[in-house]
Short mmCIF file of C-alpha atoms in Angstrom, two decimals:
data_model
loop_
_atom_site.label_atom_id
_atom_site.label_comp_id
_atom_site.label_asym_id
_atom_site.label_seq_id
_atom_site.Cartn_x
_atom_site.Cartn_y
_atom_site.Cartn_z
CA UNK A 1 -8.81 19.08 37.88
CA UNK A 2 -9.80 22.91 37.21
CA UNK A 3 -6.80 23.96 35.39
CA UNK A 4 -7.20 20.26 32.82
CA UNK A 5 -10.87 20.37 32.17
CA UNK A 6 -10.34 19.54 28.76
CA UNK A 7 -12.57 16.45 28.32
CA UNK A 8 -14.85 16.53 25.09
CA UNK A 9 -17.20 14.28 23.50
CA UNK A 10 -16.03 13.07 20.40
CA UNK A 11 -17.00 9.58 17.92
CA UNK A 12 -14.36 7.39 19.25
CA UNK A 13 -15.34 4.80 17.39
CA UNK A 14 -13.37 6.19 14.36
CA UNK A 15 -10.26 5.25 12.66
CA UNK A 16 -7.95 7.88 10.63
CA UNK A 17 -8.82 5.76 7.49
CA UNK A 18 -12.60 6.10 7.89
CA UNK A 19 -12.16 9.82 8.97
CA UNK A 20 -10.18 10.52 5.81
CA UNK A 21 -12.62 8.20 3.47
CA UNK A 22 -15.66 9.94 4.60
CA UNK A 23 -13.63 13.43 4.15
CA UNK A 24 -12.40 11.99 0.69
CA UNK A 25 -15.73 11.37 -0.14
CA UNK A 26 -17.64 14.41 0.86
CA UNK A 27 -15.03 16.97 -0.49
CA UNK A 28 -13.21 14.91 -3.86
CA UNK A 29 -12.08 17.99 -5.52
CA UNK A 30 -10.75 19.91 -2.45
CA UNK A 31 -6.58 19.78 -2.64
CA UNK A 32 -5.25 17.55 -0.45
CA UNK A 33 -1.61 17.51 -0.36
CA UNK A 34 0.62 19.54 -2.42
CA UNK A 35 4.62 19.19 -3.02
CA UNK A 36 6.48 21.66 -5.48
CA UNK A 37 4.58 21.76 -8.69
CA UNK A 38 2.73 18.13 -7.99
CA UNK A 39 -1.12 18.50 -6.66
CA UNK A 40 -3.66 16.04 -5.51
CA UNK A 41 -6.76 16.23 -4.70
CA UNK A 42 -8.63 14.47 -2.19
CA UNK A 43 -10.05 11.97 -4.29
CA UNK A 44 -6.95 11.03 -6.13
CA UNK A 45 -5.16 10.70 -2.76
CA UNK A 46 -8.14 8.55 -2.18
CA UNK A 47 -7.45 6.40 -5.51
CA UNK A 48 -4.01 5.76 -4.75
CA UNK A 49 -3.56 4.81 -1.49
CA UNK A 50 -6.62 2.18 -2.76
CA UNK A 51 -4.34 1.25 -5.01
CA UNK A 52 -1.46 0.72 -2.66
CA UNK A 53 -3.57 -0.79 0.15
CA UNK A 54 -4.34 -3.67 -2.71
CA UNK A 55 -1.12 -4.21 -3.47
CA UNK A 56 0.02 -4.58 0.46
CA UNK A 57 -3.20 -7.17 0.95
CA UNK A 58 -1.62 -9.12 -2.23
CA UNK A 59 1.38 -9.74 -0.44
CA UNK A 60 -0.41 -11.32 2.18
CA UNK A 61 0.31 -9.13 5.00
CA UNK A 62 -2.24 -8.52 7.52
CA UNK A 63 -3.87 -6.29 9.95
CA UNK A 64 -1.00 -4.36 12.59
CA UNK A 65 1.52 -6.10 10.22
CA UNK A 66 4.28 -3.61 9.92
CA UNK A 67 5.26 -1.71 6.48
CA UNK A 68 8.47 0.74 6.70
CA UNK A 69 8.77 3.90 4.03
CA UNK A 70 11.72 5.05 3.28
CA UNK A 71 11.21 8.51 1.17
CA UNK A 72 12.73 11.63 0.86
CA UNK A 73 10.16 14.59 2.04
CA UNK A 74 7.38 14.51 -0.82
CA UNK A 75 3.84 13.65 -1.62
CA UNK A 76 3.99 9.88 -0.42
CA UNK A 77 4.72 11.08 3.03
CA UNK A 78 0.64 11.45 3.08
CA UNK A 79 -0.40 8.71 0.17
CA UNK A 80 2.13 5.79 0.94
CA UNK A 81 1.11 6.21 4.62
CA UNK A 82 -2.93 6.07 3.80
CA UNK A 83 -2.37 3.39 1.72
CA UNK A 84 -0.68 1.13 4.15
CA UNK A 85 -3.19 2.35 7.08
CA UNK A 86 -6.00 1.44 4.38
CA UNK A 87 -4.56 -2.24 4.44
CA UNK A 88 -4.60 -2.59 8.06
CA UNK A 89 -1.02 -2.28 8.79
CA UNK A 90 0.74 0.46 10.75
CA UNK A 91 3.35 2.28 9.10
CA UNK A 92 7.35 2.35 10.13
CA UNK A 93 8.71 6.10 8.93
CA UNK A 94 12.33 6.25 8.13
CA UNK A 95 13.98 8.90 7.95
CA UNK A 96 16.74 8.71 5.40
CA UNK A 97 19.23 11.10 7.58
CA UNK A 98 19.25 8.78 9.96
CA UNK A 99 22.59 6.18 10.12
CA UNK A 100 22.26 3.25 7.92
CA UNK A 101 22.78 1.42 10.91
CA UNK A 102 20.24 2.38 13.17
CA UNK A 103 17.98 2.36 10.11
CA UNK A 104 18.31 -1.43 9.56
CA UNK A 105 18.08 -1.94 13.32
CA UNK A 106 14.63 -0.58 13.21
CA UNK A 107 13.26 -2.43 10.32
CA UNK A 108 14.41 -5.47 11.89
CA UNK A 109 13.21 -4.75 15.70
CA UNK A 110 9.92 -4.05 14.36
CA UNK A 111 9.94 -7.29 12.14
CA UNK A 112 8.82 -5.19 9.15
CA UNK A 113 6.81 -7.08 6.44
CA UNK A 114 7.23 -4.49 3.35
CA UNK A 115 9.15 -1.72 2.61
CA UNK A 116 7.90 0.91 0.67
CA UNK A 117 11.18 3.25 -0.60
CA UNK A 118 12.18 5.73 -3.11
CA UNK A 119 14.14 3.48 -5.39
CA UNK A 120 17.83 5.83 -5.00
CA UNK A 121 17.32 5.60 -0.80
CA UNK A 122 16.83 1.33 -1.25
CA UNK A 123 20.74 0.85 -0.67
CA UNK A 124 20.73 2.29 2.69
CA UNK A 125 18.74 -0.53 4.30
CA UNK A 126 21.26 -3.28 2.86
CA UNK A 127 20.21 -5.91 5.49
CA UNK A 128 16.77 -5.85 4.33
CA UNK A 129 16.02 -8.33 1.88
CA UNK A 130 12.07 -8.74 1.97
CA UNK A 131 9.49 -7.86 -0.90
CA UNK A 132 9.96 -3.65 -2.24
CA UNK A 133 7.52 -1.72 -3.72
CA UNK A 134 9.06 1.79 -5.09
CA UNK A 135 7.00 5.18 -5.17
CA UNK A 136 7.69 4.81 -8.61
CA UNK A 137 5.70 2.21 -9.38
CA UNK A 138 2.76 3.44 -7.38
CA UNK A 139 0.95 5.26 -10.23
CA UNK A 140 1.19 2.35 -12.14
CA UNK A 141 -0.65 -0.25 -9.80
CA UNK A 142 -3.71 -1.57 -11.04
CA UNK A 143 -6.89 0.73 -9.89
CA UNK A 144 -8.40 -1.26 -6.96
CA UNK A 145 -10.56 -0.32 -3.99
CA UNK A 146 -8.63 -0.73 -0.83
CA UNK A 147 -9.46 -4.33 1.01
CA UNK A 148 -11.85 -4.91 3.82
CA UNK A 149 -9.83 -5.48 6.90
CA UNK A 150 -11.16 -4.57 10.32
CA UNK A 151 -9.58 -1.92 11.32
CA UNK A 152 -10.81 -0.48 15.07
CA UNK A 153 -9.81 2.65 16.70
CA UNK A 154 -7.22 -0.54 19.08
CA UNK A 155 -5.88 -1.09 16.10
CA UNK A 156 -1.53 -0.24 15.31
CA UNK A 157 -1.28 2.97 13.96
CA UNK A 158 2.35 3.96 14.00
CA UNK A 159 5.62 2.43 14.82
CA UNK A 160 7.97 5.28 15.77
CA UNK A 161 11.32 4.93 17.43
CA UNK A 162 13.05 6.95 19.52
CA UNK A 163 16.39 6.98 21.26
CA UNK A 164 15.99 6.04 24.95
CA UNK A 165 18.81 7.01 27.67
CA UNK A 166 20.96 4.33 26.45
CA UNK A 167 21.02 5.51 23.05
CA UNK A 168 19.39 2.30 21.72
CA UNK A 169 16.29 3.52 19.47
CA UNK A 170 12.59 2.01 20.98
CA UNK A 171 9.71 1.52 19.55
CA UNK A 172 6.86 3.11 20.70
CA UNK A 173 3.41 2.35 19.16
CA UNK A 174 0.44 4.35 18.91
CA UNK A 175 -3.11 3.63 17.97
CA UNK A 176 -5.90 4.90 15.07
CA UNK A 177 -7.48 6.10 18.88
CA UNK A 178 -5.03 7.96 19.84
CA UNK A 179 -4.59 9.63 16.45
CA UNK A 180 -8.24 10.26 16.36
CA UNK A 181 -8.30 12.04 19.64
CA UNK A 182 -5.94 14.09 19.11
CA UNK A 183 -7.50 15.12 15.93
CA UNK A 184 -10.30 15.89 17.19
CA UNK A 185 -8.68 17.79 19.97
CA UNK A 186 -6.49 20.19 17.35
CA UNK A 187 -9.03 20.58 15.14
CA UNK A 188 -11.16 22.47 18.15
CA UNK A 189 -7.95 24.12 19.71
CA UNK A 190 -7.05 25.33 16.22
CA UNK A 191 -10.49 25.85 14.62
CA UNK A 192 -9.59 24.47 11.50
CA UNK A 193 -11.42 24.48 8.68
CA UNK A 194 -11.56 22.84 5.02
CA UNK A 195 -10.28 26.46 3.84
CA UNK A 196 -7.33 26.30 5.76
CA UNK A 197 -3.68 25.25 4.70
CA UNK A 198 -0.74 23.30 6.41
CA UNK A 199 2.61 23.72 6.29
CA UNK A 200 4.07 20.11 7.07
CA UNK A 201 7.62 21.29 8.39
CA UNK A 202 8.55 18.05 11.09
CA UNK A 203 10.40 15.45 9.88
CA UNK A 204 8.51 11.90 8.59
CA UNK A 205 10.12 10.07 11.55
CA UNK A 206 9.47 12.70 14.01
CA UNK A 207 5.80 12.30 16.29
CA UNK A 208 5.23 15.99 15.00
CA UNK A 209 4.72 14.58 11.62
CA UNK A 210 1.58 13.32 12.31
CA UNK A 211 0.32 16.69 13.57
CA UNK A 212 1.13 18.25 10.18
CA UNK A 213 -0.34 15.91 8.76
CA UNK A 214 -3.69 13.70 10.04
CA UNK A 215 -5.70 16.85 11.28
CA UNK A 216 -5.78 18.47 7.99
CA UNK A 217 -6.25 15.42 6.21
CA UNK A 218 -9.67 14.35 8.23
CA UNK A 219 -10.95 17.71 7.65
CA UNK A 220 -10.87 18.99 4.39
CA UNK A 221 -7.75 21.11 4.51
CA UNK A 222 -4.45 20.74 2.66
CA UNK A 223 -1.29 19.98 3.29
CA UNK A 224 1.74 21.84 1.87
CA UNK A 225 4.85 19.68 2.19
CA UNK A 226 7.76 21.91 2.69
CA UNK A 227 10.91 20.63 0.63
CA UNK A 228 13.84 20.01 2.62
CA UNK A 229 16.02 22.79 1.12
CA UNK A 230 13.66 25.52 1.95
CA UNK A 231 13.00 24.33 5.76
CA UNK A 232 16.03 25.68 7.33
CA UNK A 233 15.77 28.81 5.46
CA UNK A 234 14.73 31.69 7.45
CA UNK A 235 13.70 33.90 4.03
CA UNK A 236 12.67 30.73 1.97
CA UNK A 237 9.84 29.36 4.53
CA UNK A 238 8.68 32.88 5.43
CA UNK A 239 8.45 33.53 1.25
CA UNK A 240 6.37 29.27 1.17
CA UNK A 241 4.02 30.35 3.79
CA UNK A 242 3.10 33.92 2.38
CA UNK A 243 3.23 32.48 -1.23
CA UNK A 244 0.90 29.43 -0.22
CA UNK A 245 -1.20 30.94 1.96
CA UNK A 246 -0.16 28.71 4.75
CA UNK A 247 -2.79 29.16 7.87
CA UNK A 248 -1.31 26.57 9.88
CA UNK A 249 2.71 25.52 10.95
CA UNK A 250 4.37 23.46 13.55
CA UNK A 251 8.23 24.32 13.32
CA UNK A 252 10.83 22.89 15.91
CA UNK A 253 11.39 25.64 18.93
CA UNK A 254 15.11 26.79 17.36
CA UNK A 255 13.69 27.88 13.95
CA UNK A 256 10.14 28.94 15.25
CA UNK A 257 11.69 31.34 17.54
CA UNK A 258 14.03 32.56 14.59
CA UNK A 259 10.91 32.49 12.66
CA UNK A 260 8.99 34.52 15.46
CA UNK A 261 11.42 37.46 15.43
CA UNK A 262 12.45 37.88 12.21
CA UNK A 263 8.90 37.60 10.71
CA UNK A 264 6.56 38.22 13.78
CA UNK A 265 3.65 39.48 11.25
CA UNK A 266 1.82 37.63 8.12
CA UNK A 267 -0.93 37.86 6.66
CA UNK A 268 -2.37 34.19 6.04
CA UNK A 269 -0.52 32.33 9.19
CA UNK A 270 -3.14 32.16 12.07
CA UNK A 271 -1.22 30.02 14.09
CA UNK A 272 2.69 28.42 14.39
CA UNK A 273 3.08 26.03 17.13
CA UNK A 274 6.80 25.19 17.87
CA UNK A 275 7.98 22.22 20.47
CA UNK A 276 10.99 19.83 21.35
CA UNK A 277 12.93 22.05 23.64
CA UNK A 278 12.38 24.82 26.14
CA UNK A 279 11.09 28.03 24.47
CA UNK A 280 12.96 31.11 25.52
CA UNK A 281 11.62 34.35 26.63
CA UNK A 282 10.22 36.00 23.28
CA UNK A 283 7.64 38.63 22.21
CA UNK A 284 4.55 36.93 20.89
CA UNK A 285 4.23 37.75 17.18
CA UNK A 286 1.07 38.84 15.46
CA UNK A 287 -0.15 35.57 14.84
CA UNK A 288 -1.02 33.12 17.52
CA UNK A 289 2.39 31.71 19.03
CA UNK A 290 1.89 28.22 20.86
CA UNK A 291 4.51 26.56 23.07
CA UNK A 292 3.68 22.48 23.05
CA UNK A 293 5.12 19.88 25.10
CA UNK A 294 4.54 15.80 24.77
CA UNK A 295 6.27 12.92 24.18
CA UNK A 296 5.73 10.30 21.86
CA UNK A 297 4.28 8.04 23.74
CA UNK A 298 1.47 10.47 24.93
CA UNK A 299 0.51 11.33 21.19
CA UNK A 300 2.01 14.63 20.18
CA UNK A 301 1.33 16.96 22.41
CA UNK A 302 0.46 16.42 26.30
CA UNK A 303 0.40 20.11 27.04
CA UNK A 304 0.48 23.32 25.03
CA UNK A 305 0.84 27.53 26.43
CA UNK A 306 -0.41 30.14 24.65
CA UNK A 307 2.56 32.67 24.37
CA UNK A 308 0.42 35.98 25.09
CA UNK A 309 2.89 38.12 26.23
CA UNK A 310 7.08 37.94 26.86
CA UNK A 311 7.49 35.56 29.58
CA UNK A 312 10.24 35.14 32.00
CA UNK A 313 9.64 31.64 32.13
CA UNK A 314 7.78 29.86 29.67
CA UNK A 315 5.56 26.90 31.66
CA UNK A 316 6.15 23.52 29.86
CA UNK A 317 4.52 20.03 31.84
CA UNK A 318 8.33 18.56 33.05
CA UNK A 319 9.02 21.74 35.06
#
């Protein structure tokens, strides 16, 4: 009880899509999510995933129905997810590294309704044989406002699966509350502000995902999607995050360690979090260095350590 005092009074009535709508609406121009040379701003992420969440009620699904996306890392990995959260349904992320047949074991475990897929990925779930829509056909989808579903902070959020001790993936699911709270708890750990800028590093089907993602969006700031080929780059992500002015990162412990030492100053990063394994000893760079610790079924992050100083042994919540 005194070292977890963190409660803090927050609207939990909210749901990520009427956090990001009200956001959307009070800041249209600010950038939303950026990938390569392709920008968007708030208000056409807003258009979009209007357009998409129309298209998902036309196929007759309904609310916690769920929708699976199978992309490559881009700019859908924020609009194909709003859209289908805009409908009512929770979203399945695939990740497309993953083997084909753990991929189709998912989709069919979780009794998926729609799949939404980069059209060169749509052979790798060969057992699925329901309705497709492809990201390239997005833009083209009849302007529409999203539908009016009731959608409550109980409702299905996510669908993620994980592999359990016998190696068979599980589905956990999470809820537009949880996602909300945890929101609001980063965005006060973190003081973000609309200013600020994202580097969205985890994986799509990894929980960290939403972290890079979901904060930012409900407040204003942007998200830079890092592309695959640069994440495992020591010299290429230190060059994105100086070169976009990235204020914010989550990187998995290996490579924010690396990261740590070999770049341990920078002049836009405020903060890089890093989780998923123990964090070794390590001088604290310039920037603040955060050691997190959750799993997926507790929403992210359970516990997190401020790295002040080298450590003999860095505190995470299962010692």
């Amino acid at each position: 009880d005194t070292f977890n005092r963190t409660d803090s009074d927050y609207d939990a009535s909210q749901t990520i899509v009427s956090l990001f709508c009200r956001q959307a609406k009070a800041t249209p121009q600010n950038v939303a999510v950026v990938f390569k040379d392709k920008t968007y701003s708030y208000a056409e992420v807003n258009q979009l995933s209007d357009r998409i969440a129309a298209y998902i009620s036309r196929q007759g699904l309904d609310v916690e129905d769920v929708v699976s996306v199978l992309i490559p890392r881009c700019e859908w990995m924020v609009i194909a997810s709003l859209g289908v959260l805009k409908a009512g349904c929770a979203y399945q992320p695939l990740d497309p590294t993953y083997p084909q047949e753990r991929l189709n074991f998912m989709m069919k475990d979780a009794n998926a309704r729609l799949l939404i897929a980069d059209e060169q990925l749509r052979g790798i779930v060969n057992e699925y044989e329901g309705e497709v829509l492809f990201t390239k056909e997005i833009a083209s989808l009849p302007k529409a406002e999203a539908p009016q579903v009731d959608v409550n902070p109980e409702s299905l959020f996510i669908l993620l699966y994980t592999s359990g001790s016998t190696g068979v993936p599980k589905g956990c699911q999470l809820t537009h509350g949880n996602l909300v709270a945890f929101c609001h708890w980063y965005q006060k750990f973190y003081e973000m502000q609309p200013t600020d800028k994202v580097a969205a590093y985890a994986s799509y089907g990894f929980d960290a995902c939403m972290m890079d993602l979901y904060p930012a969006l409900t407040s204003g700031a942007c998200v830079h999607i890092i592309p695959e080929e640069t994440r495992h780059d020591m010299s290429e992500l230190s060059a994105f995050i100086s070169d976009n002015h990235i204020t914010h990162s989550f990187m998995t412990t290996q490579v924010g360690v690396m990261f740590a030492r070999n770049f341990p100053g920078n002049p836009s990063l405020k903060h890089l979090s890093v989780g998923g394994e123990k964090l070794v000893s390590i001088d604290p760079p310039a920037y603040a260095f955060h050691n997190g610790y959750g799993p997926t079924e507790c929403t992210i992050f359970s516990t997190i350590f401020d790295v002040k100083q080298k450590e003999a042994n860095i505190p995470r919540s299962e010692e």
